[in-house]
Amino acid sequence: MSYLIYVAMFGAAAVLFLWLRDARIYFRTGLPGYRKAAYHGVGYGALASLGGAFTLTMPDFELLGLGLILLAMYLQGRIEREKVWGNEDTFTRFIGSVPRPKAMKK
């Protein structure tokens, strides 16, 4: 078992985590940039999962799997998103907790 498998699993988990974080921010704010990121994140998560499966199951194609995961990360990072944070701490940004717009508050 190569150490590249661990790198691939961490990368695939990062892509899926960022997709879920974008979805959470979209559901809390309704911003169109995060909507697009959440919808496209489904495909990028599938691409990263496919890359993880290649890396896990086929030792000859480890680099192909890592390339697919890297492609998913690259494409996920290219989506334009709105600025939703001001002076929040790192943990707040990490979990995707954003203030709701005043129109959505009850």
Coordinates of C-alpha atoms in Angstrom, one line a residue:
M1 CA 0.0 0.0 0.0
S2 CA 1.5 3.3 -1.1
Y3 CA 1.5 6.5 0.8
L4 CA -0.2 8.1 -2.2
I5 CA -3.4 6.4 -1.2
Y6 CA -3.5 8.4 2.0
V7 CA -2.9 11.6 0.0
A8 CA -5.7 10.7 -2.4
M9 CA -8.2 9.9 0.4
F10 CA -7.4 13.2 2.1
G11 CA -7.8 15.1 -1.1
A12 CA -11.2 13.4 -1.9
A13 CA -12.4 14.1 1.6
A14 CA -11.3 17.8 1.2
V15 CA -13.3 18.1 -2.0
L16 CA -16.4 16.6 -0.4
F17 CA -16.1 18.7 2.7
L18 CA -15.8 21.9 0.7
W19 CA -18.8 21.0 -1.3
L20 CA -20.9 20.4 1.8
R21 CA -19.6 23.7 3.2
D22 CA -20.6 25.6 0.1
A23 CA -24.1 24.0 0.3
R24 CA -24.4 25.0 3.9
I25 CA -23.5 28.6 3.1
Y26 CA -26.0 28.6 0.2
F27 CA -28.8 27.3 2.3
R28 CA -28.1 30.0 5.0
T29 CA -27.6 33.0 2.6
G30 CA -29.2 32.1 -0.7
L31 CA -26.3 33.8 -2.6
P32 CA -26.1 32.8 -6.3
G33 CA -22.3 32.2 -6.3
Y34 CA -22.7 29.6 -3.5
R35 CA -25.7 28.1 -5.3
K36 CA -23.5 27.5 -8.4
A37 CA -20.7 26.2 -6.2
A38 CA -23.0 23.8 -4.4
Y39 CA -24.6 22.4 -7.6
H40 CA -21.2 22.0 -9.3
G41 CA -19.8 20.5 -6.2
V42 CA -21.9 17.4 -6.7
G43 CA -20.0 16.7 -10.0
Y44 CA -16.6 17.6 -8.5
G45 CA -17.3 15.4 -5.5
A46 CA -18.1 12.5 -7.9
L47 CA -14.9 13.2 -9.9
A48 CA -12.8 13.2 -6.7
S49 CA -14.5 10.0 -5.5
L50 CA -13.8 8.4 -8.8
G51 CA -10.1 9.4 -8.5
G52 CA -10.1 8.0 -5.0
A53 CA -11.5 4.7 -6.3
F54 CA -8.9 4.5 -9.0
T55 CA -6.1 5.1 -6.4
L56 CA -7.5 2.5 -4.0
T57 CA -8.4 -0.3 -6.4
M58 CA -5.8 0.0 -9.2
P59 CA -2.2 0.4 -8.1
D60 CA -1.1 1.0 -11.8
F61 CA -3.4 4.0 -12.0
E62 CA -2.5 5.8 -8.8
L63 CA -1.3 8.9 -10.6
L64 CA -4.4 9.0 -12.8
G65 CA -6.6 8.9 -9.6
L66 CA -4.5 11.7 -8.0
G67 CA -4.8 13.7 -11.2
L68 CA -8.6 13.4 -11.1
I69 CA -8.7 14.6 -7.5
L70 CA -6.4 17.5 -8.3
L71 CA -8.6 18.4 -11.3
A72 CA -11.7 18.4 -9.0
M73 CA -10.0 20.7 -6.5
Y74 CA -8.8 23.0 -9.3
L75 CA -12.3 23.3 -10.9
Q76 CA -14.0 23.7 -7.5
G77 CA -11.7 26.6 -6.7
R78 CA -12.4 28.5 -9.9
I79 CA -16.0 29.2 -9.1
E80 CA -16.6 32.8 -8.2
R81 CA -18.2 33.3 -4.8
E82 CA -19.4 36.3 -2.9
K83 CA -17.6 37.6 0.2
V84 CA -19.6 36.5 3.2
W85 CA -17.2 37.0 6.1
G86 CA -15.8 40.0 7.8
N87 CA -13.7 39.5 10.9
E88 CA -14.8 35.9 11.8
D89 CA -12.3 33.5 13.3
T90 CA -10.8 30.6 11.4
F91 CA -13.0 27.9 12.9
T92 CA -16.2 29.9 12.0
R93 CA -15.0 30.0 8.4
F94 CA -13.9 26.3 8.5
I95 CA -17.4 25.1 9.4
G96 CA -19.1 27.6 7.1
S97 CA -21.1 29.4 9.7
V98 CA -22.2 32.7 8.2
P99 CA -24.7 35.4 9.4
R100 CA -28.1 35.2 7.8
P101 CA -29.3 38.1 5.8
K102 CA -31.8 40.3 7.7
A103 CA -34.6 39.4 5.3
M104 CA -34.3 35.7 6.2
K105 CA -34.4 36.3 10.0
K106 CA -37.7 35.5 11.8

